[in-house]
Coordinates of C-alpha atoms in Angstrom, one line a residue:
V1 CA 109.1 -21.4 176.8
L2 CA 106.6 -18.7 176.1
S3 CA 106.5 -16.0 173.4
F4 CA 105.2 -12.5 174.2
H5 CA 105.2 -11.4 170.6
P6 CA 102.4 -8.8 170.0
A7 CA 100.2 -11.5 168.2
K8 CA 100.2 -13.8 171.3
L9 CA 97.6 -13.9 174.1
I10 CA 99.6 -11.4 176.1
T11 CA 102.6 -9.3 175.0
T12 CA 105.6 -7.4 176.3
G13 CA 106.1 -5.9 172.8
E14 CA 108.7 -8.6 172.1
G15 CA 110.5 -11.2 174.1
G16 CA 109.5 -14.2 176.1
A17 CA 109.9 -16.3 179.2
V18 CA 111.2 -19.7 180.3
L19 CA 109.4 -21.8 182.9
T20 CA 111.1 -24.4 185.0
D21 CA 110.8 -26.2 188.3
R22 CA 114.6 -26.8 188.6
D23 CA 116.5 -24.4 190.7
D24 CA 119.8 -25.2 189.0
L25 CA 118.4 -24.5 185.5
A26 CA 116.7 -21.4 186.7
A27 CA 120.0 -20.0 188.1
R28 CA 121.8 -20.8 184.9
L29 CA 119.1 -19.2 182.8
R30 CA 119.3 -16.0 184.9
R31 CA 123.1 -15.9 184.3
V32 CA 123.1 -16.5 180.5
R33 CA 120.3 -14.0 179.9
H34 CA 122.5 -11.3 181.4
H35 CA 125.9 -11.7 179.8
G36 CA 126.8 -14.6 182.1
L37 CA 127.1 -12.4 185.1
R38 CA 127.0 -13.8 188.6
Y39 CA 127.1 -11.8 191.9
P40 CA 128.9 -14.1 194.3
E41 CA 128.9 -11.9 197.5
A42 CA 125.7 -10.2 198.7
A43 CA 127.9 -7.9 200.8
T44 CA 129.6 -6.5 197.6
P45 CA 126.8 -6.3 195.0
W46 CA 129.0 -4.0 192.9
R47 CA 131.3 -6.9 192.1
N48 CA 130.3 -9.5 189.6
E49 CA 132.0 -12.5 187.8
I50 CA 131.4 -14.1 184.5
D51 CA 131.5 -17.9 184.7
E52 CA 130.4 -18.6 181.1
A53 CA 129.5 -16.7 178.0
G54 CA 126.1 -15.2 178.1
H55 CA 123.8 -13.0 176.1
N56 CA 121.7 -9.9 176.4
F57 CA 118.3 -11.6 176.6
R58 CA 116.6 -9.6 179.3
L59 CA 113.3 -7.9 179.0
T60 CA 113.5 -4.2 179.7
D61 CA 111.8 -3.0 182.9
F62 CA 109.2 -1.3 180.7
Q63 CA 108.5 -4.5 178.9
A64 CA 108.2 -6.5 182.1
A65 CA 105.8 -3.9 183.5
L66 CA 103.7 -4.1 180.4
G67 CA 103.7 -7.9 180.6
S68 CA 102.7 -7.9 184.3
S69 CA 99.8 -5.5 183.6
Q70 CA 98.7 -7.8 180.7
L71 CA 98.6 -10.9 183.0
A72 CA 95.5 -9.4 184.8
K73 CA 93.8 -9.0 181.5
L74 CA 94.5 -12.5 180.3
P75 CA 91.2 -14.1 181.2
R76 CA 89.4 -11.3 179.3
F77 CA 91.6 -11.6 176.3
R78 CA 91.2 -15.4 176.2
A79 CA 87.5 -15.2 176.6
A80 CA 87.3 -12.7 173.6
R81 CA 89.4 -15.0 171.5
E82 CA 87.3 -18.0 172.4
R83 CA 84.1 -16.2 171.5
L84 CA 85.5 -15.1 168.2
A85 CA 86.9 -18.5 167.4
Q86 CA 83.5 -20.2 168.0
R87 CA 81.9 -17.5 165.9
Y88 CA 84.3 -18.3 163.1
R89 CA 83.5 -22.0 163.4
A90 CA 79.8 -21.4 163.2
R91 CA 80.0 -19.0 160.2
L92 CA 82.5 -21.0 158.2
A93 CA 81.1 -24.5 158.9
A94 CA 79.1 -24.5 155.7
M95 CA 82.0 -23.4 153.4
E96 CA 82.8 -26.5 151.4
W97 CA 86.2 -25.1 150.4
L98 CA 87.6 -25.1 153.9
E99 CA 88.5 -27.5 156.7
L100 CA 88.2 -26.0 160.2
P101 CA 90.5 -26.6 163.1
A102 CA 89.8 -29.9 164.9
L103 CA 88.9 -29.4 168.6
P104 CA 88.1 -32.4 170.8
P105 CA 85.3 -31.5 173.2
E106 CA 87.4 -32.2 176.3
R107 CA 90.3 -29.9 175.2
G108 CA 90.7 -26.1 175.5
H109 CA 92.5 -23.9 173.1
G110 CA 94.2 -20.5 173.5
W111 CA 93.3 -19.4 169.9
H112 CA 96.6 -17.5 169.4
L113 CA 95.8 -18.1 165.7
F114 CA 92.8 -19.2 163.8
V115 CA 94.1 -21.4 161.0
V116 CA 91.9 -23.1 158.3
L117 CA 92.9 -25.5 155.6
L118 CA 92.0 -25.0 151.9
R119 CA 90.4 -28.0 150.2
P120 CA 92.4 -27.9 146.9
E121 CA 90.2 -30.5 145.2
R122 CA 87.3 -28.0 145.4
L123 CA 89.3 -25.0 144.2
T124 CA 90.8 -23.9 140.9
A125 CA 93.4 -21.6 142.4
D126 CA 96.5 -22.3 144.5
Q127 CA 97.2 -21.0 148.0
D128 CA 99.2 -17.9 146.9
T129 CA 96.5 -16.8 144.5
I130 CA 93.8 -17.2 147.2
L131 CA 95.9 -15.3 149.8
R132 CA 96.6 -12.6 147.2
A133 CA 92.9 -12.2 146.4
L134 CA 91.9 -12.0 150.1
R135 CA 94.6 -9.3 150.6
A136 CA 93.1 -7.4 147.7
E137 CA 89.9 -7.5 149.8
N138 CA 91.8 -5.9 152.7
I139 CA 91.7 -9.0 154.8
G140 CA 95.1 -9.5 156.6
V141 CA 95.5 -13.2 156.0
M142 CA 98.9 -14.9 156.6
L143 CA 100.7 -18.2 156.4
H144 CA 101.6 -19.7 159.7
Y145 CA 104.1 -21.0 159.4
P146 CA 106.4 -21.6 156.4
L147 CA 108.2 -24.9 157.0
V148 CA 111.5 -24.5 158.8
H149 CA 113.4 -27.2 156.8
L150 CA 112.7 -25.4 153.6
H151 CA 114.1 -22.0 154.6
P152 CA 117.3 -21.1 152.8
F153 CA 119.5 -21.4 155.9
Y154 CA 118.5 -25.0 156.6
R155 CA 118.7 -26.0 153.0
A156 CA 122.2 -24.6 152.6
R157 CA 123.5 -25.8 156.1
Y158 CA 121.8 -29.2 156.4
G159 CA 120.9 -30.1 152.9
C160 CA 117.2 -30.1 153.6
A161 CA 115.0 -30.3 150.5
P162 CA 111.3 -30.8 149.5
G163 CA 110.2 -34.3 150.3
L164 CA 111.8 -34.6 153.7
C165 CA 108.5 -34.0 155.5
P166 CA 105.8 -34.8 152.9
Q167 CA 102.8 -34.6 155.2
A168 CA 103.8 -31.2 156.6
E169 CA 104.6 -30.0 153.1
A170 CA 101.2 -31.0 151.9
L171 CA 99.5 -29.3 154.7
E172 CA 101.6 -26.1 154.4
R173 CA 100.2 -25.6 150.9
R174 CA 96.7 -25.5 152.3
L175 CA 97.2 -23.2 155.3
V176 CA 95.4 -19.8 155.7
T177 CA 95.6 -17.9 159.0
L178 CA 92.6 -15.6 159.4
P179 CA 92.6 -12.4 161.5
L180 CA 91.9 -12.9 165.2
F181 CA 92.5 -10.5 168.0
P182 CA 90.7 -9.6 171.2
R183 CA 89.4 -6.2 170.0
M184 CA 88.1 -7.6 166.8
T185 CA 84.5 -6.6 166.3
D186 CA 81.7 -8.8 165.0
A187 CA 81.6 -6.5 161.9
D188 CA 85.3 -7.0 161.3
Q189 CA 84.8 -10.8 161.5
D190 CA 81.8 -10.6 159.2
D191 CA 84.0 -8.8 156.6
V192 CA 86.5 -11.7 156.8
V193 CA 83.7 -14.2 156.3
A194 CA 82.2 -12.3 153.4
A195 CA 85.6 -12.0 151.7
L196 CA 86.3 -15.7 152.1
A197 CA 82.9 -16.5 150.5
K198 CA 83.5 -14.1 147.6
V199 CA 87.1 -15.2 146.9
L200 CA 86.6 -19.0 147.4
G201 CA 83.3 -18.9 145.6
H202 CA 85.0 -17.3 142.6
F203 CA 87.6 -20.0 142.6
S204 CA 85.2 -22.8 143.2
Q205 CA 85.7 -26.0 141.4

């Protein structure tokens, strides 16, 4: 499955896509995305049938046109993200308060997000304090993603509680997502790096 949210490599405004090499699954997906409708006779396309409950999960024609036009730009978008990600890595490598994303040399990365990990043993402030301080510097940092099992719905419905996934919970408290988008300028990125140095230096252990 693919997401075409505006923050992703290409967008349709919202929505997504499913990829499959199974004809039977593709046919069922096409039905359930459109209210479960099936058109059994090519000679009478005005007559349809519903074999199972479906949904209204279609992209609009406008969204599909936007997505199709973005596909041609994908190599350029990806190259821009790659350049910015490597620039982040070079400028943040010396910051002792951060752990950078691991990237084995034989692997590629789409850089949908650029996420760093705080090193709490070298800081006097927690994640929320640091995120709040970076926001005060006009840096649009985020947390990607709050853990699913700790959302109220899953806690109420399934009895999930802290401690269920201790490794993930420890990591979540260290996550910081930095701004990254294809039209980001070097000056924009330098502002992010300067704000990180200022805030993390202030809270240095």
